[in-house]
CSV table of C-alpha atoms in Angstrom, one decimal:
chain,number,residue,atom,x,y,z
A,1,UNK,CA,37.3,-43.3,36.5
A,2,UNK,CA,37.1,-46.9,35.3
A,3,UNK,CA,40.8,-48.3,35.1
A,4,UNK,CA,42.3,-49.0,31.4
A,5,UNK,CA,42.2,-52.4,29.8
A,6,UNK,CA,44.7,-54.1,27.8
A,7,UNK,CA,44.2,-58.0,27.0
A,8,UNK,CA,46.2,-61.0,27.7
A,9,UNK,CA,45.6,-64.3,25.2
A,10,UNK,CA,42.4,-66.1,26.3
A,11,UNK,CA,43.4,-68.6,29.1
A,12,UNK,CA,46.3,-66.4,30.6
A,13,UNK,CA,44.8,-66.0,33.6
A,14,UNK,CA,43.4,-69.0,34.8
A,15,UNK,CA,45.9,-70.0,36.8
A,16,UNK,CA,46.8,-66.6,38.5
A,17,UNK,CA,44.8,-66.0,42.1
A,18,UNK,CA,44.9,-62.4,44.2
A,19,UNK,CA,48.1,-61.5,45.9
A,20,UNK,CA,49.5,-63.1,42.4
A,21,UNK,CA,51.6,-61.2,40.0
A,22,UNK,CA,50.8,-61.5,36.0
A,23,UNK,CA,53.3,-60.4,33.4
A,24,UNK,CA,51.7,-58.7,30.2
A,25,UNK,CA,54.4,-58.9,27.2
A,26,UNK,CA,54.6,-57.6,23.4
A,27,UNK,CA,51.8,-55.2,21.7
A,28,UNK,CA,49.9,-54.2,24.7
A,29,UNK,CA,52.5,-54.2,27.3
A,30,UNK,CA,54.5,-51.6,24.7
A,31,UNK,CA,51.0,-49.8,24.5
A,32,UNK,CA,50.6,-50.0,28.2
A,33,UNK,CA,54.2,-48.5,28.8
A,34,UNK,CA,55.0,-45.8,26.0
A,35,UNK,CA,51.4,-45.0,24.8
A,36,UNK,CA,49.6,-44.8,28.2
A,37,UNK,CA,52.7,-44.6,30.5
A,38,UNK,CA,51.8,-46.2,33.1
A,39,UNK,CA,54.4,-46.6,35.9
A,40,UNK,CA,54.3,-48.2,39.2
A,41,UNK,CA,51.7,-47.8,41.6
A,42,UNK,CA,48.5,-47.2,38.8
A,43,UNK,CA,45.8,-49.0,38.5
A,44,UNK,CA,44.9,-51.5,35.6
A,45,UNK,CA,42.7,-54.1,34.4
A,46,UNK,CA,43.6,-56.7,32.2
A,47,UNK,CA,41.2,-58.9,30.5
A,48,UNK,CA,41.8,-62.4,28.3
A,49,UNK,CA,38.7,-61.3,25.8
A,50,UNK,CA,36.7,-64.2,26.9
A,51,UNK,CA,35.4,-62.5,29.9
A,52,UNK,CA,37.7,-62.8,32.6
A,53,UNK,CA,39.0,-59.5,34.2
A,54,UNK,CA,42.4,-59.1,36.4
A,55,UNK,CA,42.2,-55.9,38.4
A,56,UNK,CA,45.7,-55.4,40.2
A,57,UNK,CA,48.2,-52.7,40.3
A,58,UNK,CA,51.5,-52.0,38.4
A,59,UNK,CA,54.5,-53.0,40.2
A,60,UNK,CA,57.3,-52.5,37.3
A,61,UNK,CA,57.4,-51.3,34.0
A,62,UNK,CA,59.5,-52.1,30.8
A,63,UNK,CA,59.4,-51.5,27.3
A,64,UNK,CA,58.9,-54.9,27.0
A,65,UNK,CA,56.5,-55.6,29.9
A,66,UNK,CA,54.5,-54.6,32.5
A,67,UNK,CA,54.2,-56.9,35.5
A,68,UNK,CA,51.0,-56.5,37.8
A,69,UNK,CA,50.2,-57.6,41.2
A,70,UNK,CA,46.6,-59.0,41.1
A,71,UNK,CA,43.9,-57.5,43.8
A,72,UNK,CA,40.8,-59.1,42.5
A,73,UNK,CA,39.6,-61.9,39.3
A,74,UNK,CA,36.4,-61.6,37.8
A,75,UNK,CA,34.6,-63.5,35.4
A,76,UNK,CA,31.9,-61.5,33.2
A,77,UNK,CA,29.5,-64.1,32.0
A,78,UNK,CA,27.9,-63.3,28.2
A,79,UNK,CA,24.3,-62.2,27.8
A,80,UNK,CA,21.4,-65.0,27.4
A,81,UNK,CA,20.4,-63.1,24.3
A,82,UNK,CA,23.6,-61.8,22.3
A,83,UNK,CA,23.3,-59.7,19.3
A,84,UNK,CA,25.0,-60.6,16.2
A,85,UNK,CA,25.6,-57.5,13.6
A,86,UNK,CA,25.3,-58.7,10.2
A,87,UNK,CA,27.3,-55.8,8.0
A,88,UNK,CA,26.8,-55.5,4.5
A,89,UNK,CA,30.2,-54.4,3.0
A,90,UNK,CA,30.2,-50.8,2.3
A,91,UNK,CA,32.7,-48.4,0.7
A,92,UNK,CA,34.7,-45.8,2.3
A,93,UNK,CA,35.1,-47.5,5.8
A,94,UNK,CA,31.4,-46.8,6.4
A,95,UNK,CA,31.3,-50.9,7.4
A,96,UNK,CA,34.2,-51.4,9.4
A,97,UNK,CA,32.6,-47.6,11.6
A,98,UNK,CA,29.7,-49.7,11.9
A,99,UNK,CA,31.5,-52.4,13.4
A,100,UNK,CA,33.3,-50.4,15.6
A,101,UNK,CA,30.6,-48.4,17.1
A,102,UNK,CA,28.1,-51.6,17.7
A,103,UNK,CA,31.6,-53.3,19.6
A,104,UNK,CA,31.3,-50.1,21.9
A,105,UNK,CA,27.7,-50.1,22.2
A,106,UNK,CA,28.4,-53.9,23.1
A,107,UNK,CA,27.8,-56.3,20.3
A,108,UNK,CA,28.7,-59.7,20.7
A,109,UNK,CA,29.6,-60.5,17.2
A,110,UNK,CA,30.1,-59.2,13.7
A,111,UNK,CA,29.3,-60.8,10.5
A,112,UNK,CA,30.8,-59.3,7.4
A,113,UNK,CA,28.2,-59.9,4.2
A,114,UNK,CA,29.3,-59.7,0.7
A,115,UNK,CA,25.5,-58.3,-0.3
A,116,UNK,CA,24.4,-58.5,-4.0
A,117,UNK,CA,24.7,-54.7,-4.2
A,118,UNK,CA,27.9,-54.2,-1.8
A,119,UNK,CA,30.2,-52.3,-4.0
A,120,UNK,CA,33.4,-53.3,-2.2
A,121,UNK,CA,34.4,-57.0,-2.7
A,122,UNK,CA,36.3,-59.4,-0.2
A,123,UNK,CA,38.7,-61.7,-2.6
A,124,UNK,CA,41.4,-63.8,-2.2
A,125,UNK,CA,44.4,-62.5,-0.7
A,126,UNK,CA,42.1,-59.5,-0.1
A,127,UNK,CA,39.4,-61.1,1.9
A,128,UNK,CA,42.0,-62.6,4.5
A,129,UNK,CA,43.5,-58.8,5.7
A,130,UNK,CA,40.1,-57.2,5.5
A,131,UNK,CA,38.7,-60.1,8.0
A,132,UNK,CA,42.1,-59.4,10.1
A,133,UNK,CA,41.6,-55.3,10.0
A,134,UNK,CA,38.0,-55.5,11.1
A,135,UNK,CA,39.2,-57.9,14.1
A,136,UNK,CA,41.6,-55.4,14.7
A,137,UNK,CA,39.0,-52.8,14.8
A,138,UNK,CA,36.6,-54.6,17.2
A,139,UNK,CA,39.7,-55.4,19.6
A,140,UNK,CA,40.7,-51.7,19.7
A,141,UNK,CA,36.7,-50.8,20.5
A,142,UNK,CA,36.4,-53.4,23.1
A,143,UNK,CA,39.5,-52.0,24.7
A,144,UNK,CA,38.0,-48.4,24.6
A,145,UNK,CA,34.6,-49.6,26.2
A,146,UNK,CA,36.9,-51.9,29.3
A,147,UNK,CA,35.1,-54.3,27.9
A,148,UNK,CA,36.3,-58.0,29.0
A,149,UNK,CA,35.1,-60.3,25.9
A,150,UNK,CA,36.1,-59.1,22.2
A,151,UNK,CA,33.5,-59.7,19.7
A,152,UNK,CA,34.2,-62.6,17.5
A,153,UNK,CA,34.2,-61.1,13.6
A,154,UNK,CA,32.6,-64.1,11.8
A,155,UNK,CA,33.9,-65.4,9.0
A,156,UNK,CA,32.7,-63.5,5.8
A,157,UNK,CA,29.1,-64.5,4.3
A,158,UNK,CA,27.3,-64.2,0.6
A,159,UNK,CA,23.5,-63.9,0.8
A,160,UNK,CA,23.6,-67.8,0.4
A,161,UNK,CA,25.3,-68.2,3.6
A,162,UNK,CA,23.4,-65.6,4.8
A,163,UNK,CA,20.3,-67.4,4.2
A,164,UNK,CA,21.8,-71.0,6.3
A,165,UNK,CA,22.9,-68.1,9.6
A,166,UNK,CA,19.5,-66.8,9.6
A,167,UNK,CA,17.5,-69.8,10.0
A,168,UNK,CA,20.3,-70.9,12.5
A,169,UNK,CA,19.5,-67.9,14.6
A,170,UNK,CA,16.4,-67.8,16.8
A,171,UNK,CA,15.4,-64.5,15.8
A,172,UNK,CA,16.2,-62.3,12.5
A,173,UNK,CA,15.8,-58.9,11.5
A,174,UNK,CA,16.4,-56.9,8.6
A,175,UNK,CA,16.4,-52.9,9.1
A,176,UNK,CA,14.1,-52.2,6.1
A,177,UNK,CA,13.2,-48.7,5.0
A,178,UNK,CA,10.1,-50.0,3.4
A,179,UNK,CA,9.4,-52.2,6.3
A,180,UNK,CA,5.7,-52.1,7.9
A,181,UNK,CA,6.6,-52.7,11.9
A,182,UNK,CA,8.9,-50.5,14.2
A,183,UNK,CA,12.0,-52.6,15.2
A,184,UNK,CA,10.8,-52.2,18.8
A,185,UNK,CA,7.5,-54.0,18.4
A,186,UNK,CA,9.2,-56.9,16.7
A,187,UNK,CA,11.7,-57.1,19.5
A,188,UNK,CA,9.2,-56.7,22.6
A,189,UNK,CA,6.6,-59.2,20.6
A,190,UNK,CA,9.9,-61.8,20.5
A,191,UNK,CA,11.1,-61.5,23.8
A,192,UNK,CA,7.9,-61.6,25.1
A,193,UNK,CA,7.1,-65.1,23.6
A,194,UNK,CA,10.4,-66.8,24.6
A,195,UNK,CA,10.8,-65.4,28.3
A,196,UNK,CA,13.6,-68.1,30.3
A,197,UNK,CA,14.2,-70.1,27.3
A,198,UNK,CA,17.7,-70.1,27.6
A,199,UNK,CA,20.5,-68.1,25.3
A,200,UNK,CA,19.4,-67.1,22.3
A,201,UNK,CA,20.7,-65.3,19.1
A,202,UNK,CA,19.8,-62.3,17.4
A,203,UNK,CA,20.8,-61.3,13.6
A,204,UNK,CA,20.3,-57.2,13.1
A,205,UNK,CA,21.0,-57.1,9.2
A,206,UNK,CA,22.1,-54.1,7.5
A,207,UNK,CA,22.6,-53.2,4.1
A,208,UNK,CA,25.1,-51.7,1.8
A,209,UNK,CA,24.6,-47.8,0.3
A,210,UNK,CA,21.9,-48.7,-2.0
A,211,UNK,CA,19.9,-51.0,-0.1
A,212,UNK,CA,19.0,-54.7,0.4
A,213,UNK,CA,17.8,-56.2,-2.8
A,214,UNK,CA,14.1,-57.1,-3.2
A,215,UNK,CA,15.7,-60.8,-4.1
A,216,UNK,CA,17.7,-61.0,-0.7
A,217,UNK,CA,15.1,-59.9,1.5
A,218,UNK,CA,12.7,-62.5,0.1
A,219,UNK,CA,15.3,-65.2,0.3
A,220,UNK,CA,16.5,-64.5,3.9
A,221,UNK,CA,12.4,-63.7,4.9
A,222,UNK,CA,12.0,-67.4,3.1
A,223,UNK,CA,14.3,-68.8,6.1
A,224,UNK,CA,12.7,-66.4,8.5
A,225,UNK,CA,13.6,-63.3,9.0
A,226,UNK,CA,11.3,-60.5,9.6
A,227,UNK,CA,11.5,-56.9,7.9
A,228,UNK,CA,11.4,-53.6,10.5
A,229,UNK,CA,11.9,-50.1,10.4
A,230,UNK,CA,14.1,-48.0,12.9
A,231,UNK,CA,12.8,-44.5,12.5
A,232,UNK,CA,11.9,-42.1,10.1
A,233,UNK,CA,14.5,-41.0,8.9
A,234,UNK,CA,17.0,-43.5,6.2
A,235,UNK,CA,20.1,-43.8,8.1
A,236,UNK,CA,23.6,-44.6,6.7
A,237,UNK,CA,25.0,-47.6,6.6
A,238,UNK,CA,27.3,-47.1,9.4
A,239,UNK,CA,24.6,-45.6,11.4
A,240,UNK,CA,21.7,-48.0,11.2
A,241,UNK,CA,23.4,-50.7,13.4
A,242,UNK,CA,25.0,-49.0,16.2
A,243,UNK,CA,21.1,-47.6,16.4
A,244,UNK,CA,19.4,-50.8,15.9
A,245,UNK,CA,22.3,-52.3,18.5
A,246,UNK,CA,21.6,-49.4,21.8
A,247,UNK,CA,17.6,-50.2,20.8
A,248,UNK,CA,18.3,-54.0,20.9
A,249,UNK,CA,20.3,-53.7,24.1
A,250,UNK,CA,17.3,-51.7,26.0
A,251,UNK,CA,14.0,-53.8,24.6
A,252,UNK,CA,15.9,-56.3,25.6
A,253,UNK,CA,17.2,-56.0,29.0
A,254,UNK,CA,20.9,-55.9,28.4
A,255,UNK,CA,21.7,-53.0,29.5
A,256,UNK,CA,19.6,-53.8,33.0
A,257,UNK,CA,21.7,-52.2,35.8
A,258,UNK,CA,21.7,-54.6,38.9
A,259,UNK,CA,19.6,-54.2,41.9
A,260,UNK,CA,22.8,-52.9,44.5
């Protein structure tokens, strides 16, 4: 069984070496303690979020803190093509499941999009502690998959800024129920044409409950995204990226297991 995570702040390990001790204070060392109990002698990892990995043992444990001895560092480098979720906000939670599920299934970042037809709205005071809840949500996932780097939640886009990501990013794709090609020949037929060119960024765009407008998907096709189709079926909004995210992560390679 893989060992639990909890993180540290993102540079708090660069100075500790094997043999080293590291002492993990507030939130997660009280979660580490009087949630998960661990005591002297267990195994844990602890990660900064940015990729780096301490794998060490517990030597004491306080309410306050929990001090580990260091056995091996690790440094997890990011994938040369990373998949950005772009999540329409939806009612009910639906979008913040969405993001949740895609940080498990290992998204690399999350876009929240104030659609024409989203029903919930991001203002003001508002917009600030949404964008701080769905970070908390994405921390919490990454923890739950022992994942080293937590997804960066984006700040919060309208269609318009929507538009400037999507002809930032080197590929695009909105999930489409009216859409013509399977999202798996659009991703093979991509990856195909830009083998070893380097990282690269991929936009999966999802909807709210009653759909991408026909104005927004000509705007964002006009900067050059491409329209495609998951399945069959119409799946929720919380549903359709988590799928498009596992199909992303296989077409593409991520999820590769290295020659041993």
């Amino acid at each position: 069984m893989s060992n639990p995570v909890f993180f540290s702040a993102v540079g708090s390990l660069d100075q500790v070496v094997p043999g080293g001790r590291f002492v993990l204070q507030g939130p997660e060392a009280r979660h580490a303690v009087t949630v998960k109990r661990l005591t002297a002698g267990e195994s844990v990892d602890i990660a900064d979020g940015a990729g780096k990995r301490l794998t060490g043992t517990v030597v004491s444990a306080s309410p306050s803190e929990l001090t580990v001895e260091c056995s091996a560092l690790a440094v997890e480098g990011r994938p040369d093509i990373r998949l950005v979720l772009v999540q329409a906000l939806a009612k009910g939670d639906r979008d913040e499941l969405a993001a949740e599920t895609a940080t498990e299934l290992g998204i690399d970042a999350v876009i929240p999009w104030q659609s024409e037809r989203s029903i919930v709205r991001w203002k003001g005071e508002r917009a600030a502690k949404a964008h701080a809840k769905w970070q908390s949500v994405v921390t919490a996932a990454a923890k739950q998959a022992r994942r080293a780097w937590i997804p960066e939640v984006r700040a919060a886009v309208d269609t318009p800024g929507l538009v400037a990501a999507v002809d930032a990013a080197d590929l695009a794709v909105i999930l489409h129920e009216d859409a013509v090609r399977p999202l798996r020949s659009v991703l093979e037929s991509w990856h195909d044409s830009r083998a070893g060119t380097g990282p690269r960024e991929v936009l999966l765009i999802v909807g709210p409950e009653g759909g991408i407008s026909p104005r927004e998907v000509t705007r964002l096709c006009g900067a050059g995204a491409v329209t495609a189709i998951l399945g069959h079926h119409v799946l929720r909004s919380s549903t359709a990226g988590p799928a498009a995210v596992v199909l992303a992560s296989d077409v593409l390679g991520r999820w590769a297991v290295p020659a041993r």
